[in-house]
Coordinates of C-alpha atoms (C1' of nucleotides) in Angstrom, one line a residue:
Chain A
M811 CA 3.8 27.7 26.8
V812 CA 1.1 25.2 25.8
E813 CA -0.1 23.4 28.3
Y814 CA -1.3 19.5 27.6
S815 CA -2.7 16.5 28.8
S816 CA -3.9 17.5 32.4
P817 CA -5.0 14.8 33.6
N818 CA -7.1 13.8 36.5
T819 CA -5.6 11.3 38.9
N820 CA -8.6 9.5 39.2
K821 CA -8.5 7.6 36.4
P822 CA -6.5 6.2 33.3
L823 CA -6.4 7.8 30.2
H824 CA -8.7 7.0 27.2
L825 CA -9.0 7.8 23.4
G826 CA -9.7 11.5 24.1
H827 CA -6.6 12.1 26.1
L828 CA -4.8 10.4 23.3
R829 CA -5.9 13.4 20.8
N830 CA -5.3 15.8 23.4
N831 CA -1.5 14.9 23.9
F832 CA -0.6 13.9 20.5
L833 CA -2.2 17.7 19.4
G834 CA -0.4 19.1 22.4
W835 CA 2.9 17.7 21.8
S836 CA 2.4 18.5 17.7
V837 CA 1.5 21.8 18.1
A838 CA 4.2 22.6 20.1
E839 CA 6.8 21.0 17.8
I840 CA 5.4 23.0 14.9
L841 CA 5.7 26.6 16.9
K842 CA 9.7 25.8 17.7
A843 CA 9.9 25.1 13.8
N844 CA 8.7 28.3 13.2
G845 CA 11.6 29.5 15.7
Y846 CA 9.1 30.2 18.8
E847 CA 10.8 29.2 22.4
V848 CA 8.1 27.2 23.8
L849 CA 7.8 25.5 27.1
K850 CA 5.6 22.2 27.4
S851 CA 3.4 22.2 30.4
C852 CA 1.0 20.1 32.4
I853 CA -1.3 20.7 35.0
V854 CA -2.0 17.6 36.8
N855 CA -5.3 17.7 39.0
D856 CA -4.5 15.9 41.6
R857 CA -7.3 17.0 43.8
G858 CA -10.6 17.9 44.4
I859 CA -14.2 15.9 45.0
H860 CA -13.6 13.6 42.2
I861 CA -10.1 12.4 43.7
C862 CA -12.0 12.1 47.5
K863 CA -14.4 9.5 45.7
S864 CA -12.0 7.1 44.7
M865 CA -10.8 7.3 48.0
I866 CA -13.5 7.0 49.9
A867 CA -14.4 3.8 47.5
W868 CA -11.1 2.3 48.1
Q869 CA -11.6 2.9 52.4
L870 CA -14.8 1.2 51.9
F871 CA -14.3 -1.5 49.1
A872 CA -10.5 -2.6 48.9
N873 CA -9.9 -4.4 52.1
G874 CA -6.1 -3.1 51.9
A875 CA -5.6 -4.0 48.0
T876 CA -2.9 -2.5 46.2
P877 CA -2.0 -2.5 42.9
Q878 CA 1.3 -4.6 43.7
S879 CA -1.2 -7.0 45.4
T880 CA -3.9 -7.0 42.5
N881 CA -0.9 -7.1 40.0
T882 CA -2.8 -4.1 38.3
K883 CA -1.4 -0.8 36.6
G884 CA -1.8 2.1 39.3
D885 CA -4.0 4.4 37.3
H886 CA -6.3 1.6 36.3
F887 CA -6.5 0.4 39.9
V888 CA -7.2 3.6 41.2
G889 CA -10.1 4.2 38.4
E890 CA -11.6 0.9 39.3
Y891 CA -12.6 2.6 42.6
Y892 CA -13.3 5.8 40.9
V893 CA -16.1 3.6 38.9
K894 CA -17.3 1.8 42.1
F895 CA -17.9 5.0 44.0
N896 CA -20.3 5.6 41.4
D897 CA -21.9 2.5 41.5
E898 CA -22.4 2.7 44.9
Y899 CA -23.4 6.2 45.0
K900 CA -26.2 5.3 42.5
R901 CA -27.4 2.4 44.5
Q902 CA -27.7 4.7 47.6
V903 CA -29.7 7.0 45.7
N904 CA -31.9 4.5 44.2
E905 CA -32.4 3.6 47.7
L906 CA -32.9 6.8 49.7
T907 CA -35.9 7.6 46.8
A908 CA -37.6 4.6 47.0
S909 CA -38.0 5.3 50.7
G910 CA -39.2 8.2 49.8
M911 CA -37.4 10.9 49.6
T912 CA -37.2 12.8 46.2
A913 CA -34.2 12.1 43.4
E914 CA -32.6 16.3 44.2
E915 CA -32.5 15.3 48.1
A916 CA -31.4 12.0 47.7
E917 CA -28.3 13.2 45.4
K918 CA -27.5 15.2 48.4
K919 CA -28.1 12.9 51.1
A920 CA -26.2 9.9 50.0
P921 CA -23.9 9.0 52.7
V922 CA -21.0 8.0 50.1
M923 CA -21.3 11.6 48.6
L924 CA -21.4 13.5 52.3
A925 CA -18.5 11.4 52.9
A926 CA -16.6 12.6 49.8
Q927 CA -17.4 16.2 50.5
Q928 CA -16.4 15.9 54.3
M929 CA -13.1 14.3 53.0
L930 CA -12.6 17.2 50.8
Q931 CA -13.1 19.3 53.5
D932 CA -10.6 17.3 55.9
W933 CA -7.9 17.6 52.7
E934 CA -7.7 21.4 52.5
K935 CA -7.4 21.8 56.1
G936 CA -4.6 19.3 56.3
D937 CA -5.9 16.3 58.0
K938 CA -3.2 14.0 58.5
D939 CA -4.7 10.6 57.3
V940 CA -6.8 11.8 54.3
L941 CA -3.3 13.4 53.2
E942 CA -1.6 10.2 53.4
L943 CA -4.1 8.5 51.8
W944 CA -4.2 10.9 48.9
K945 CA -0.4 10.9 48.5
K946 CA -0.5 7.0 48.3
M947 CA -3.2 6.6 45.6
N948 CA -1.8 9.7 43.4
G949 CA 1.4 7.8 43.8
W950 CA -0.1 4.5 42.1
V951 CA -1.5 6.6 39.2
Y952 CA 1.4 8.4 38.7
E953 CA 3.6 5.3 38.3
G954 CA 0.7 4.0 36.1
F955 CA 0.8 7.2 34.1
E956 CA 4.5 7.3 33.5
V957 CA 4.3 3.9 31.5
T958 CA 1.7 5.5 29.1
Y959 CA 3.7 8.8 28.7
K960 CA 6.5 6.9 28.0
N961 CA 4.9 4.8 26.0
I962 CA 2.8 7.4 23.6
G963 CA 5.8 10.0 23.9
S964 CA 4.1 12.7 25.9
D965 CA 6.8 15.0 27.8
F966 CA 6.7 18.2 29.8
D967 CA 9.3 21.0 30.3
K968 CA 6.9 21.9 33.4
T969 CA 4.4 20.1 35.5
Y970 CA 2.1 21.8 37.8
Y971 CA -0.2 20.2 40.7
E972 CA -3.2 21.6 41.3
S973 CA -2.4 20.9 44.9
D974 CA 0.1 23.6 44.7
T975 CA -1.7 26.2 42.8
Y976 CA -5.1 26.2 44.3
L977 CA -3.9 28.3 47.3
L978 CA -2.7 30.9 44.9
G979 CA -6.4 30.6 43.4
K980 CA -7.4 31.0 46.6
R981 CA -5.4 34.3 47.5
I982 CA -6.7 36.0 44.3
V983 CA -10.3 35.1 45.6
E984 CA -9.4 37.2 48.7
D985 CA -7.7 39.9 46.2
G986 CA -10.9 40.3 44.3
L987 CA -13.2 40.2 46.8
T988 CA -11.6 43.7 48.2
K989 CA -11.3 44.7 45.1
G990 CA -14.9 44.3 44.6
V991 CA -14.8 41.7 41.7
F992 CA -16.4 39.2 43.7
T993 CA -19.1 39.3 46.1
K994 CA -20.0 37.2 48.8
D995 CA -23.2 35.8 49.4
G996 CA -25.0 35.5 52.9
D997 CA -24.1 31.8 52.9
G998 CA -20.5 32.5 52.6
S999 CA -20.2 31.4 48.8
V1000 CA -18.0 33.5 46.5
W1001 CA -19.5 34.3 43.1
I1002 CA -18.4 36.9 40.1
D1003 CA -21.2 38.5 37.9
L1004 CA -20.7 38.3 34.4
T1005 CA -24.5 39.1 33.1
A1006 CA -23.1 42.2 32.0
D1007 CA -20.5 40.4 29.5
G1008 CA -23.5 38.1 28.4
L1009 CA -22.6 35.0 30.6
D1010 CA -24.0 33.9 34.1
R1011 CA -23.0 34.7 37.8
K1012 CA -20.3 31.9 38.2
I1013 CA -19.2 30.5 41.8
V1014 CA -15.8 30.9 42.3
Q1015 CA -15.3 29.3 46.3
R1016 CA -18.2 27.3 47.7
K1017 CA -19.5 28.2 51.2
D1018 CA -17.6 26.0 53.1
G1019 CA -14.6 27.8 51.6
T1020 CA -13.4 25.0 49.8
S1021 CA -12.1 26.0 46.0
V1022 CA -13.7 25.0 42.9
Y1023 CA -12.3 24.1 39.5
I1024 CA -11.8 27.7 38.3
T1025 CA -10.1 28.9 41.2
Q1026 CA -6.8 26.6 40.6
D1027 CA -7.2 27.9 37.2
I1028 CA -6.9 31.5 38.2
G1029 CA -4.1 30.9 40.3
L1030 CA -2.4 28.8 37.7
A1031 CA -2.6 31.4 35.1
L1032 CA -1.1 34.1 37.0
Q1033 CA 1.6 31.7 38.3
K1034 CA 2.3 30.7 35.0
Y1035 CA 3.3 34.4 34.0
E1036 CA 4.9 34.7 37.2
E1037 CA 7.5 32.5 36.6
Y1038 CA 8.6 32.4 32.8
K1039 CA 6.5 35.9 31.6
I1040 CA 5.3 34.1 28.6
D1041 CA 3.7 36.2 26.1
K1042 CA 1.3 33.5 24.6
S1043 CA -0.4 30.8 27.1
I1044 CA -2.1 28.4 25.0
Y1045 CA -4.3 25.7 26.5
V1046 CA -5.0 22.2 24.5
I1047 CA -8.5 21.5 26.1
G1048 CA -11.6 19.7 24.9
D1049 CA -14.4 21.9 23.5
E1050 CA -16.7 20.8 26.3
Q1051 CA -14.8 23.8 28.4
N1052 CA -15.3 26.6 25.7
Y1053 CA -17.7 28.2 28.0
H1054 CA -15.3 27.4 31.1
M1055 CA -12.1 28.8 29.6
K1056 CA -14.5 32.0 28.4
V1057 CA -15.3 32.8 32.1
L1058 CA -11.4 32.1 32.8
K1059 CA -10.4 34.9 30.5
L1060 CA -13.0 36.8 31.2
I1061 CA -12.3 36.8 35.1
A1062 CA -8.3 37.1 34.5
E1063 CA -9.3 40.4 32.5
K1064 CA -11.6 42.0 35.4
L1065 CA -8.9 41.3 38.3
G1066 CA -6.4 42.9 35.8
L1067 CA -3.8 39.7 35.6
P1068 CA -0.7 40.7 33.6
N1069 CA -1.4 37.9 30.9
A1070 CA -5.6 38.0 30.9
E1071 CA -5.2 38.5 27.2
N1072 CA -2.6 36.0 26.2
I1073 CA -4.6 33.3 27.7
F1074 CA -5.7 31.3 24.4
H1075 CA -8.2 28.3 24.5
L1076 CA -6.9 25.5 21.6
S1077 CA -10.4 24.1 21.8
Y1078 CA -10.7 20.8 20.3
G1079 CA -13.5 18.4 19.4
M1080 CA -14.3 15.1 21.2
V1081 CA -13.6 11.9 19.8
E1082 CA -16.8 10.0 20.0
L1083 CA -17.5 6.4 19.1
P1084 CA -20.9 5.3 16.9
S1085 CA -22.7 4.9 20.2
G1086 CA -22.1 8.4 21.2
K1087 CA -19.6 10.1 23.9
M1088 CA -17.4 8.2 25.9
K1089 CA -18.1 8.2 29.7
S1090 CA -15.7 6.8 32.3
R1091 CA -18.3 6.7 34.7
E1092 CA -20.2 4.2 32.8
G1093 CA -17.1 2.4 31.3
T1094 CA -17.9 3.1 27.8
V1095 CA -14.4 4.1 27.0
V1096 CA -11.5 2.9 24.7
D1097 CA -8.7 2.7 27.2
A1098 CA -5.5 4.5 25.9
D1099 CA -3.0 1.6 26.8
D1100 CA -5.5 -0.8 25.6
M1101 CA -5.2 1.4 22.5
V1102 CA -1.8 1.3 22.4
T1103 CA -1.3 -2.6 23.0
E1104 CA -3.6 -3.2 19.8
M1105 CA -2.0 -1.1 17.7
C1106 CA 1.6 -2.6 17.8
E1107 CA -0.2 -6.1 17.8
T1108 CA -1.9 -5.1 14.5
A1109 CA 1.5 -3.8 13.2
R1110 CA 2.9 -7.1 14.0
Q1111 CA 0.3 -8.8 12.4
H1112 CA 0.8 -6.8 9.0
T1113 CA 4.5 -7.0 9.4
E1114 CA 4.6 -10.9 9.9
A1115 CA 2.1 -11.3 6.9
L1116 CA 4.6 -9.4 4.8
G1117 CA 7.5 -11.0 5.7
K1118 CA 9.8 -8.4 4.7
V1119 CA 12.1 -8.0 8.1
K1120 CA 12.5 -11.7 8.5
D1121 CA 16.2 -11.0 9.5
F1122 CA 15.6 -8.5 12.4
S1123 CA 16.3 -9.2 15.8
A1124 CA 13.5 -9.7 18.3
N1125 CA 14.3 -6.0 19.7
E1126 CA 14.3 -4.4 16.3
L1127 CA 10.9 -6.2 15.4
E1128 CA 9.6 -4.8 19.0
S1129 CA 10.7 -1.4 18.1
L1130 CA 9.3 -1.6 14.4
Y1131 CA 5.6 -2.7 15.8
R1132 CA 5.5 0.2 18.2
T1133 CA 6.8 2.7 15.3
I1134 CA 4.5 1.7 13.0
G1135 CA 1.1 0.6 15.7
M1136 CA 2.0 4.4 17.1
G1137 CA 2.6 5.9 13.7
A1138 CA -1.1 4.7 12.5
M1139 CA -2.8 6.0 15.9
K1140 CA -1.1 9.4 16.3
F1141 CA -1.7 9.9 12.1
Y1142 CA -5.1 8.9 12.7
L1143 CA -5.9 11.3 15.5
L1144 CA -3.7 14.2 13.7
R1145 CA -5.1 14.2 10.3
V1146 CA -8.4 15.7 10.8
D1147 CA -9.1 19.1 12.0
P1148 CA -8.6 19.6 15.3
R1149 CA -11.6 21.4 16.0
K1150 CA -14.0 19.1 14.8
K1151 CA -15.5 16.5 16.6
M1152 CA -14.3 13.0 15.5
I1153 CA -16.0 9.7 15.5
F1154 CA -13.7 6.4 16.0
N1155 CA -15.2 3.0 15.7
P1156 CA -13.8 0.3 17.5
E1157 CA -14.9 -2.4 15.3
E1158 CA -13.2 -1.0 12.1
S1159 CA -9.3 -0.9 13.5
I1160 CA -7.2 1.8 12.2
D1161 CA -5.9 1.3 8.8
F1162 CA -2.4 0.7 7.4
H1163 CA -3.3 1.6 4.1
G1164 CA -4.3 5.1 2.1
F1165 CA -4.1 8.6 3.9
T1166 CA -2.4 6.8 7.1
G1167 CA 0.9 6.7 9.0
P1168 CA 2.5 3.5 7.7
F1169 CA 1.7 4.8 3.9
V1170 CA 4.4 7.7 4.7
Q1171 CA 6.1 5.4 6.7
Y1172 CA 6.2 3.2 3.9
T1173 CA 7.3 5.5 1.5
Y1174 CA 10.4 6.6 3.4
A1175 CA 11.4 3.3 4.0
R1176 CA 11.5 2.7 0.4
I1177 CA 13.3 5.8 -0.5
R1178 CA 15.8 4.3 2.5
S1179 CA 16.1 1.4 0.3
I1180 CA 17.4 2.9 -2.7
L1181 CA 19.7 5.4 -1.0
R1182 CA 20.9 2.4 0.9
K1183 CA 22.4 1.4 -2.5
E1184 CA 23.4 4.3 -4.4
S1185 CA 23.8 8.2 -3.1
P1186 CA 24.0 11.4 -4.8
D1187 CA 27.3 12.2 -6.1
E1188 CA 27.7 16.1 -5.8
Q1189 CA 30.8 16.0 -8.2
K1190 CA 28.4 14.6 -11.2
P1191 CA 26.4 17.0 -13.3
V1192 CA 22.6 16.7 -12.7
S1193 CA 19.8 16.7 -15.8
D1194 CA 18.3 20.2 -16.3
T1195 CA 15.1 19.1 -17.7
L1196 CA 12.2 17.7 -15.3
L1197 CA 9.7 15.4 -16.4
K1198 CA 6.2 15.7 -15.2
L1199 CA 6.2 13.5 -12.5
E1200 CA 9.5 14.9 -11.1
K1201 CA 8.2 18.3 -11.7
D1202 CA 5.1 17.3 -9.4
I1203 CA 7.6 16.0 -6.7
L1204 CA 9.7 19.1 -6.8
H1205 CA 6.3 21.6 -6.6
K1206 CA 5.2 19.5 -3.3
L1207 CA 8.5 19.9 -1.8
E1208 CA 8.9 23.6 -2.4
Q1209 CA 5.7 24.2 -0.3
F1210 CA 7.3 22.6 3.1
P1211 CA 8.0 25.9 4.4
A1212 CA 4.6 27.5 3.7
V1213 CA 2.9 24.5 5.1
I1214 CA 4.9 24.7 8.3
A1215 CA 4.0 28.4 8.9
Q1216 CA 0.3 27.7 8.0
A1217 CA 0.1 24.9 10.6
A1218 CA 1.7 27.2 13.0
S1219 CA -0.6 29.9 12.6
E1220 CA -3.6 27.7 12.6
L1221 CA -2.2 25.9 15.7
N1222 CA -3.3 22.8 13.3
P1223 CA -1.3 19.6 12.6
S1224 CA -4.0 18.3 10.2
E1225 CA -2.3 20.5 7.7
I1226 CA 1.1 18.6 8.1
A1227 CA -0.6 15.5 8.0
N1228 CA -2.3 16.3 5.1
Y1229 CA 0.6 17.7 3.1
V1230 CA 3.2 14.9 4.2
F1231 CA 0.6 12.6 2.4
H1232 CA 0.3 14.0 -0.6
V1233 CA 4.1 14.1 -0.8
A1234 CA 4.2 10.4 -0.5
K1235 CA 1.5 10.3 -2.9
A1236 CA 3.6 12.1 -5.4
F1237 CA 6.6 10.0 -5.0
N1238 CA 5.0 6.7 -5.2
T1239 CA 3.0 7.9 -8.3
F1240 CA 6.7 8.7 -9.8
Y1241 CA 7.9 5.4 -8.5
A1242 CA 6.1 3.1 -10.1
E1243 CA 6.6 5.1 -13.3
H1244 CA 10.3 5.7 -13.4
S1245 CA 13.3 3.9 -12.1
V1246 CA 16.0 5.7 -10.0
A1247 CA 19.1 3.4 -10.1
N1248 CA 18.0 2.3 -14.0
A1249 CA 17.7 5.8 -15.0
E1250 CA 17.6 6.7 -18.9
S1251 CA 21.0 8.7 -18.2
E1252 CA 23.4 9.3 -15.0
E1253 CA 22.4 13.1 -15.4
K1254 CA 18.5 11.2 -14.6
K1255 CA 19.8 9.2 -12.2
Q1256 CA 21.7 11.9 -10.0
L1257 CA 18.3 14.1 -10.5
R1258 CA 16.1 11.5 -9.0
L1259 CA 18.5 10.4 -6.2
R1260 CA 18.7 14.0 -5.2
L1261 CA 14.6 14.4 -5.3
S1262 CA 14.8 11.2 -3.4
V1263 CA 16.9 12.3 -0.4
M1264 CA 14.9 15.5 -0.3
T1265 CA 11.6 13.6 -0.4
S1266 CA 12.8 11.6 2.4
N1267 CA 13.9 14.3 4.5
V1268 CA 10.7 16.1 4.1
L1269 CA 9.0 13.0 5.0
K1270 CA 11.4 12.4 8.2
T1271 CA 10.5 16.3 9.4
G1272 CA 7.0 16.5 8.5
M1273 CA 6.1 13.2 10.5
H1274 CA 8.3 14.3 13.1
L1275 CA 6.3 17.5 13.8
L1276 CA 3.8 14.9 14.2
G1277 CA 5.6 13.1 16.9
I1278 CA 5.8 10.2 14.3
E1279 CA 9.2 8.5 13.8
V1280 CA 9.7 6.7 10.6
P1281 CA 11.3 3.4 9.8
E1282 CA 14.7 2.1 7.7
R1283 CA 13.0 -0.7 6.5
M1284 CA 9.5 -2.1 6.9
Chain B
rG316 C1' -35.2 28.2 26.5
rG317 C1' -29.7 31.4 25.9
rU318 C1' -25.2 30.8 23.9
rC319 C1' -21.5 28.1 20.8
rC320 C1' -20.0 24.4 16.9
rG321 C1' -21.7 21.2 13.3
rG322 C1' -24.4 18.8 8.5
rU323 C1' -19.8 17.5 1.8
rA324 C1' -20.0 9.9 -1.7
rG325 C1' -22.1 3.7 1.7
rC326 C1' -18.1 5.3 5.7
rU327 C1' -14.1 8.6 7.2
rC328 C1' -12.9 13.0 6.3
rA329 C1' -10.3 17.6 2.9
rG330 C1' -12.2 21.9 0.5
rU331 C1' -15.2 27.5 3.2
rU332 C1' -9.9 35.4 2.2
rG333 C1' -16.4 33.5 -3.3
rG334 C1' -13.8 31.2 -9.6
rA335 C1' -13.4 26.5 -14.2
rU336 C1' -15.8 19.2 -14.6
rA337 C1' -16.4 19.2 -5.9
rG338 C1' -11.3 16.2 -3.9
rA339 C1' -8.8 12.2 -1.1
rG340 C1' -9.1 7.5 1.7
rC341 C1' -11.8 3.1 3.4
rA342 C1' -15.1 0.0 1.0
rU343 C1' -17.2 -2.5 -4.1
rC344 C1' -15.3 -3.6 -9.2
rA345 C1' -11.3 -4.1 -13.2
rG346 C1' -6.1 -4.4 -14.4
rC347 C1' -0.1 -3.7 -12.8
rC348 C1' 5.1 -7.5 -9.3
rU349 C1' 11.8 -12.0 -14.0
rU350 C1' 14.4 -4.9 -13.0
rC351 C1' 15.1 0.4 -6.8
rU352 C1' 10.1 -2.7 -0.8
rA353 C1' 2.5 -4.1 -3.9
rA354 C1' 1.8 -1.5 3.3
rG355 C1' 2.2 0.5 -3.5
rC356 C1' 0.7 1.9 -8.3
rU357 C1' -3.8 2.9 -12.6
rG358 C1' -8.5 2.6 -13.6
rA359 C1' -14.2 2.4 -12.5
rG360 C1' -18.7 3.1 -10.3
rG361 C1' -20.8 6.2 -6.5
rG362 C1' -22.4 13.4 -4.5
rU363 C1' -29.4 17.7 -5.4
rC364 C1' -22.4 20.0 -0.8
rA365 C1' -29.1 19.3 4.8
rU366 C1' -33.6 22.3 3.2
rU367 C1' -35.4 26.7 1.1
rG368 C1' -34.9 31.6 -0.1
rG369 C1' -31.4 35.7 -0.8
rU370 C1' -26.7 38.9 -2.4
rU371 C1' -23.5 38.3 -7.3
rC372 C1' -21.3 38.1 -13.8
rG373 C1' -20.4 33.3 -10.5
rA374 C1' -22.0 30.2 -3.9
rA375 C1' -20.1 24.0 -0.6
rU376 C1' -18.1 28.9 0.4
rC377 C1' -21.4 35.2 2.2
rC378 C1' -26.6 36.2 4.3
rA379 C1' -31.3 34.8 6.2
rA380 C1' -35.0 31.4 7.8
rU381 C1' -36.3 26.4 8.6
rC382 C1' -35.0 21.2 9.9
rC383 C1' -31.4 17.6 12.0
rG384 C1' -27.1 16.4 15.2
rG385 C1' -23.5 17.8 19.4
rA386 C1' -21.7 20.7 23.6
rU387 C1' -22.5 24.2 27.3
rC388 C1' -25.3 27.5 30.8
rA389 C1' -23.5 22.8 38.3
rC390 C1' -21.6 24.9 45.7
rC391 C1' -18.5 18.2 39.2
rA392 C1' -13.8 18.7 37.1

RNA sequence: GGUCCGGUAGCUCAGUUGGAUAGAGCAUCAGCCUUCUAAGCUGAGGGUCAUUGGUUCGAAUCCAAUCCGGAUCACCA
């Protein structure tokens, strides 16, 4: 099982989430290509203090506004209130410190923060009004996410909701207490001591009895196993959570959960801006929806400038722009080693030349153009000698199965991206030097037609493993 | 401070089970469209592989130290 995406329902998706989504989807496909049975799953972090924050802000500032009334996409609408909460929180903290409170005290006593904490307790108690507001606002976010997921091609076989799994987590905490894995402090909070394993003491339940982040993860780990008896549980989660995942696995082992040793954290690096890390709360994020729109727009400009598809219908054009725009974006995010952090400079938009998605797509379209005019004839003899550039292509093509296996064993789609680029490069070099249609002999022509078919198949299959479509013409 | 990750061309990245002149793409410069799509092809310039020491016939790759950058160690998620 590959768990990926895992959004919070308090803000829209950004570029970092896109890396996660593309990576998770691609890893799942690569594993399938190696014969594994794969389930794609998603845990929606739909409850918790962060959700309450946007709910509080909506109550305070919205005056009943809705996504419909403001004509805003639902996830963006709710995200605005998450930002408003943090603005108000900062303002209140400043006010309190100005009146003589220490910063630490002010952060705990700010009225909006107290209100959010109270709301979380009310939520866990099942307060009717709180639950109703929660459902309403999450509903808005889901409507927004649905659009984004459809755009970027993310899909899931199973979606889990934290609001369903946290109770199982809390039950496991109870069990752990009786087993002596966890201990309760004087104030009622529950802890696990991992100092013997080189880590720290970690809280698993707050003194007010509400659950923390890791509580639901423990519950989910068990639930996944009980439902599907999975033998490998891959979590596609950012490397900022390395410690958290280490703790999760350790706790699972100490609790004796049946699948503890199958938990694997596919840790990927953050996408950073030249100015540093993206922060939702400070508005320094590259929004996922904006990014998609921009890429398709850039694809349109390039396509129009080249003027090769003037006979396309409006629908065909729209679909082509999406194919190229998304191809450029996915390839860009998947071509580097997932474990490494990467820097994205919004000033320099994603390239369409060189080591890019459109380069590979272009090579494919070029080959299809040849094959529309002529296809190999199985009856005719094939040249039995290979020129250097023909041999180069064949040599590359032969590596495909090994590359797929390698990508699977490393859970690394960049292996595929690099490979597919080199195949395309080899074909283009050949293409500039030799002609297929006007080959020196009929045998040569047959050979080259077959090479073309094989190359186009490898490119198409390889790109599919990255979640990228290839166009017949561009 | 503890733990973990990283530092390769102006920029973004490959290469790290030790092996020949360290590779791409972008950017710069010079060429290539009367024949299958120039989103392409060919070539040039550009590197003390952070630094120092060690192991080795041989180090970008292994070891140690140092410097620089980042993540994390929350009753946030």
